[in-house]
Amino acid sequence: MTDFKDFVRPYGLVSKVDAFGYLDELRRNPQEPRKHGRVVLVTADTPLKASRGEGKTTTTIALIDALRARGVDAAAVLRQPSMGITAAGSKGGASGGGRSSLTHPELVDWGLCGEMAAIESAQNLLVSFAEKAVDEGRLDTVLVPRVSEVPSRSLRQISVDRGRGDLAERTVLTPTCELMQIVVLSRSMDEIGRRVSAMIAGTLGGRPVTFGEFIDLWRITGILGDAVKPAMTETLQGSPVYVHCGPFANVSLGIPSLVSVEMACARHDVVVVEAGYGADAGAQKWLDIAAREYGAQWPAAAIVVTRATTWRDDPRLQWRYPFHVNRLEGLGIPTFPLINLWEGEDGQVDDLRAIASDLGFRRPIIGNLFRDGGTSLEPQLDGFIQALEDEGHEDAQVGWGSEEAVAGQASHLGMGVMDQIRWIVASAYGVPADRVVEKAGFAQSLESARGLCRGVGADLDRLVVVAVKSPATMTDDDTAPEAERTVTLKKVEAHTGAGLLQVNLTTSLTTPMPKIV
Amino acid sequence: MTDFKDFVRPYGLVSKVDAFGYLDELRRNPQEPRKHGRVVLVTADTPLKASRGEGKTTTTIALIDALRARGVDAAAVLRQPSMGITAAGSKGGASGGGRSSLTHPELVDWGLCGEMAAIESAQNLLVSFAEKAVDEGRLDTVLVPRVSEVPSRSLRQISVDRGRGDLAERTVLTPTCELMQIVVLSRSMDEIGRRVSAMIAGTLGGRPVTFGEFIDLWRITGILGDAVKPAMTETLQGSPVYVHCGPFANVSLGIPSLVSVEMACARHDVVVVEAGYGADAGAQKWLDIAAREYGAQWPAAAIVVTRATTWRDDPRLQWRYPFHVNRLEGLGIPTFPLINLWEGEDGQVDDLRAIASDLGFRRPIIGNLFRDGGTSLEPQLDGFIQALEDEGHEDAQVGWGSEEAVAGQASHLGMGVMDQIRWIVASAYGVPADRVVEKAGFAQSLESARGLCRGVGADLDRLVVVAVKSPATMTDDDTAPEAERTVTLKKVEAHTGAGLLQVNLTTSLTTPMPKIV
């Protein structure tokens, strides 16, 4: 009999789960009892700035506490926060707050069980292998960036081999690297190995060369041995929470590892998944990347979190919140607005309900989740629970890696890359194709990436687009009137291992390595 | 009642111990039952090259297995191997081999529970704090190096802020950094905090500035929360093994953390401590740094491991092994030669015994420890066990942080730095003071370090000397005749936080960042 406990080991104050092993066992024993939980996506309004969270993690925690108080077997899957950003002082961690907290937030905020550090070491070892390949004449350029979990402004642009080669290089934050994407998307260590082998290391005489041509793969997978295992912890109220990989939805995936969510679905009826930043970032990526292309489950419902001030205070940006809510509803996902009140905002509830009603939203869920936790949500969840019941469980088995695509949820790969980009810009940012602007050099960057792909036997048009942009903006200028909003395409980068095409969008700056504060 | 179990938590396939908490509890409850184990130092012949181990870890494991089979409550304390060196392919890990192995060597070799990674993040965060201080006008030069656990040749010399500041910097391997030294030597998180605060960050207008003047210390100690806890595992035969910090005896300390050894002494009668590389490196550092200056226990016995080939094959280097054995005996430490046989060397035992006898050694312990493990040692340990009994246990309580210095084991700090250096060179390398050569620039380097120390209220003459040299040589040319051997002093660097003065010795190159192979 498949016993989940056999795949769990305590790791200090949390546990870690051999999710690969557990899911494998379930696949080999389809008759074993298991659940087929439904995914609920918690996403948010576009934040006013990157460091100003709307409270997605706080909401996720409060929501599962409230659902469990109502008798629903709910669990949460969170992304591991970037320790570097916490250490840099730019954010106060990402493990909830107040009554909506984890039992050991300090562990989650400060490096958990070393998962991110292991991914950092492995990606940097890939760079060292590439250097060795340069020494051996197998490469003459290196295309993989170094990574650092701790931000350091001056590492954005570096020269290595000072006084000898003086080779220009760059360093990006660990969570944004291709290896992190591979860990998020892979369902076995073998798949990780195949994907690492397919990563482009650099070029030789203009010809792209993959890592598979020269590395000792076992050294990379050796380092990742424990990092691929999701961590398991709980909320202050005792609700189960899994934490694994994937922060930074604006420049990477911003979703937890697929196996952590799939495993949670095998164990619970409702699995609340936190996707990063606004609905234009993490939610877009869950839907268009994870669900459409990598066999993850299409959500049975969504919660879009905002703060009263984010929603209303800038009249030029008020369009964004209803845009997100309506967009997800338009995709057939029952979508619930949730307003996370701050101290002193209790008097605004009636006003907020009135606005929501004018906008034709479902009845919003409103509460001070930091102060009151799940108890403030509990009596407001009738509609939400009903929606989950209406969605039913019959679709849930379809969700994970199934061949049967549901209309509207099917792969976009047939579209080709430019149409994928136009789809994202239109559906997730509200800008039509005729206002998608190609910056000088974009076409060249695309052609160059196409050539690299061709050189390693990959098809650029079969890569999945990852939008790279500022977390605080969807278009070149979100404050412009709707008819004037544009989206500029800047450059692309092929991640042939992860199967992704990074596309830099909008004119705002994305900082790959912030300053510390 | 003080229960060790309260301070232990499982971490996957190993456990971690809150050694700070346990030792604190024992200090507060001196009536509680505890042991006062004796330290046995396992050290080695100077290796022919860095990557050629004599088998210290293998010996340490076989020795405790054999002692326990003889009814002695023995445990081992190992240094955590550098994952980077294993990943680089330069060494096959450092967790024993064959029958003399740990139950989960792969864990120990591949990053353990993230301790090294956390120290790397914390040291790099210090560099980021220093950068911020430059931006704020509090510093104009940065003196702390960046670190990487994964070796990368081209990081030895880098320029950061390419195209803007183009500031020259360097990157060293994580295990060699001052923060690692601080974790090895400290007995509480408060002590770590004080020592980090006393580290020199850089200078402003020539005046040295410590980190204590501007950092948020809690971010550093937050990262180190779990890294300060030794890991606990066992040998294939079930003997207890603690693993914590400290590789690289040639360029840093090369000894496990003092709390890991002190904790083991409270729990076992005999604690076998592995010190890095040859007796000229790790053993010298245990004796002259840990025991004399940081309150660690003077060893009750020593084992000096060699391979038959290392000892004998180069006639010009044959002097080194007896030099090490005789030197430790000369310090009053009962010292046992141990020859770790390789495949096909069983026939050499009589010959090796004859040579040892001619040299006046104690009866050597000889065995193929990879193949036979502790069982080959068991019948040979009468003399060793007798020596430990003769040493008795009455001194053991004196060993840890006691005020009562034993003659010959007392602090050398009164000597001043130059006399400390001369002592090390004479006693550990056999070169008298008149053949210690100062390279051009050495005196200036010393004066400059003295000035930095003065500027932060530290006294250079109260720093403890850390010899920095190649692991494979003790003098400028070990193959020269005894009367011609010299030691060249190259430069110094003050680690005011750790209380250490790094002194680069001999003309051989020390590579702070090797190539991968």
Short mmCIF file of N, CA, C and O in Angstrom, two decimals, chain A residues 127-166:
data_model
loop_
_atom_site.label_atom_id
_atom_site.label_comp_id
_atom_site.label_asym_id
_atom_site.label_seq_id
_atom_site.Cartn_x
_atom_site.Cartn_y
_atom_site.Cartn_z
N VAL A 127 28.27 26.79 -15.09
CA VAL A 127 29.16 27.84 -15.63
C VAL A 127 30.62 27.37 -15.56
O VAL A 127 31.40 27.57 -16.50
N SER A 128 30.97 26.71 -14.46
CA SER A 128 32.35 26.20 -14.34
C SER A 128 32.64 25.13 -15.40
O SER A 128 33.73 25.08 -15.96
N PHE A 129 31.65 24.28 -15.65
CA PHE A 129 31.81 23.29 -16.72
C PHE A 129 32.00 24.00 -18.07
O PHE A 129 32.80 23.57 -18.90
N ALA A 130 31.26 25.08 -18.28
CA ALA A 130 31.39 25.83 -19.53
C ALA A 130 32.79 26.44 -19.64
O ALA A 130 33.40 26.43 -20.71
N GLU A 131 33.30 26.96 -18.52
CA GLU A 131 34.67 27.50 -18.51
C GLU A 131 35.70 26.45 -18.89
O GLU A 131 36.63 26.69 -19.64
N LYS A 132 35.49 25.26 -18.31
CA LYS A 132 36.39 24.16 -18.62
C LYS A 132 36.31 23.83 -20.12
O LYS A 132 37.33 23.57 -20.78
N ALA A 133 35.09 23.88 -20.65
CA ALA A 133 34.90 23.61 -22.07
C ALA A 133 35.61 24.66 -22.92
O ALA A 133 36.13 24.36 -24.00
N VAL A 134 35.64 25.90 -22.44
CA VAL A 134 36.39 26.94 -23.16
C VAL A 134 37.88 26.58 -23.16
O VAL A 134 38.54 26.63 -24.20
N ASP A 135 38.38 26.18 -21.98
CA ASP A 135 39.79 25.80 -21.88
C ASP A 135 40.13 24.65 -22.83
O ASP A 135 41.23 24.55 -23.35
N GLU A 136 39.16 23.75 -23.02
CA GLU A 136 39.41 22.58 -23.84
C GLU A 136 39.06 22.79 -25.31
O GLU A 136 39.11 21.84 -26.10
N GLY A 137 38.66 24.01 -25.64
CA GLY A 137 38.37 24.31 -27.05
C GLY A 137 37.02 23.81 -27.52
O GLY A 137 36.77 23.72 -28.72
N ARG A 138 36.14 23.44 -26.59
CA ARG A 138 34.81 22.98 -26.99
C ARG A 138 33.81 24.12 -27.11
O ARG A 138 32.71 23.96 -27.62
N LEU A 139 34.14 25.24 -26.53
CA LEU A 139 33.28 26.44 -26.57
C LEU A 139 34.17 27.65 -26.77
O LEU A 139 35.33 27.65 -26.32
N ASP A 140 33.65 28.69 -27.43
CA ASP A 140 34.38 29.95 -27.38
C ASP A 140 33.56 31.10 -26.79
O ASP A 140 34.10 32.15 -26.47
N THR A 141 32.26 30.90 -26.61
CA THR A 141 31.49 31.86 -25.81
C THR A 141 30.66 31.08 -24.79
O THR A 141 30.26 29.94 -25.05
N VAL A 142 30.40 31.72 -23.65
CA VAL A 142 29.57 31.12 -22.61
C VAL A 142 28.27 31.90 -22.55
O VAL A 142 28.28 33.13 -22.47
N LEU A 143 27.13 31.21 -22.62
CA LEU A 143 25.84 31.91 -22.64
C LEU A 143 25.04 31.77 -21.35
O LEU A 143 24.01 32.42 -21.19
N VAL A 144 25.49 30.93 -20.43
CA VAL A 144 24.73 30.78 -19.18
C VAL A 144 25.22 31.79 -18.16
O VAL A 144 26.42 31.96 -17.96
N PRO A 145 24.29 32.47 -17.48
CA PRO A 145 24.72 33.45 -16.48
C PRO A 145 25.09 32.78 -15.16
O PRO A 145 24.56 31.71 -14.83
N ARG A 146 25.98 33.43 -14.43
CA ARG A 146 26.18 33.04 -13.03
C ARG A 146 24.99 33.50 -12.22
O ARG A 146 24.27 34.41 -12.63
N VAL A 147 24.80 32.88 -11.06
CA VAL A 147 23.69 33.29 -10.21
C VAL A 147 24.16 33.53 -8.79
O VAL A 147 25.19 32.99 -8.34
N SER A 148 23.40 34.38 -8.10
CA SER A 148 23.65 34.63 -6.68
C SER A 148 22.30 34.80 -6.01
O SER A 148 21.42 35.47 -6.55
N GLU A 149 22.11 34.16 -4.87
CA GLU A 149 20.86 34.31 -4.13
C GLU A 149 20.87 35.64 -3.38
O GLU A 149 19.82 36.24 -3.16
N VAL A 150 22.06 36.10 -3.02
CA VAL A 150 22.17 37.38 -2.30
C VAL A 150 22.38 38.48 -3.34
O VAL A 150 23.30 38.41 -4.13
N PRO A 151 21.53 39.49 -3.35
CA PRO A 151 21.69 40.55 -4.34
C PRO A 151 22.95 41.37 -4.07
O PRO A 151 23.31 41.61 -2.92
N SER A 152 23.58 41.77 -5.13
CA SER A 152 24.74 42.64 -5.02
C SER A 152 24.76 43.48 -6.30
O SER A 152 25.03 42.96 -7.38
N ARG A 153 24.44 44.75 -6.13
CA ARG A 153 24.31 45.67 -7.25
C ARG A 153 25.43 45.54 -8.27
O ARG A 153 25.20 45.47 -9.48
N SER A 154 26.66 45.45 -7.77
CA SER A 154 27.81 45.54 -8.67
C SER A 154 28.04 44.25 -9.46
O SER A 154 28.88 44.22 -10.35
N LEU A 155 27.29 43.19 -9.14
CA LEU A 155 27.46 41.95 -9.89
C LEU A 155 26.64 41.92 -11.17
O LEU A 155 26.78 41.00 -11.98
N ARG A 156 25.78 42.93 -11.37
CA ARG A 156 24.96 42.93 -12.59
C ARG A 156 25.83 42.76 -13.82
O ARG A 156 25.54 41.99 -14.70
N GLN A 157 26.91 43.52 -13.85
CA GLN A 157 27.85 43.44 -14.97
C GLN A 157 29.23 43.22 -14.37
O GLN A 157 29.69 44.04 -13.57
N ILE A 158 29.87 42.14 -14.74
CA ILE A 158 31.22 41.89 -14.23
C ILE A 158 32.15 41.51 -15.38
O ILE A 158 31.70 41.19 -16.49
N SER A 159 33.44 41.60 -15.10
CA SER A 159 34.42 40.98 -15.98
C SER A 159 35.11 39.90 -15.17
O SER A 159 35.54 40.16 -14.04
N VAL A 160 35.22 38.72 -15.75
CA VAL A 160 35.96 37.67 -15.06
C VAL A 160 37.33 37.55 -15.70
O VAL A 160 37.58 38.12 -16.76
N ASP A 161 38.23 36.81 -15.03
CA ASP A 161 39.60 36.66 -15.53
C ASP A 161 40.24 38.02 -15.74
O ASP A 161 40.91 38.27 -16.75
N ARG A 162 40.06 38.89 -14.73
CA ARG A 162 40.60 40.25 -14.82
C ARG A 162 42.11 40.21 -15.06
O ARG A 162 42.84 39.47 -14.42
N GLY A 163 42.55 41.01 -16.02
CA GLY A 163 43.98 41.09 -16.32
C GLY A 163 44.44 40.01 -17.29
O GLY A 163 45.57 40.04 -17.75
N ARG A 164 43.55 39.04 -17.61
CA ARG A 164 43.90 37.99 -18.59
C ARG A 164 42.87 38.01 -19.72
O ARG A 164 43.07 38.69 -20.72
N GLY A 165 41.75 37.33 -19.47
CA GLY A 165 40.73 37.33 -20.52
C GLY A 165 39.83 38.56 -20.49
O GLY A 165 39.33 39.01 -21.50
N ASP A 166 39.61 39.11 -19.29
CA ASP A 166 38.67 40.22 -19.11
C ASP A 166 37.37 39.98 -19.86
O ASP A 166 36.91 40.81 -20.64
#
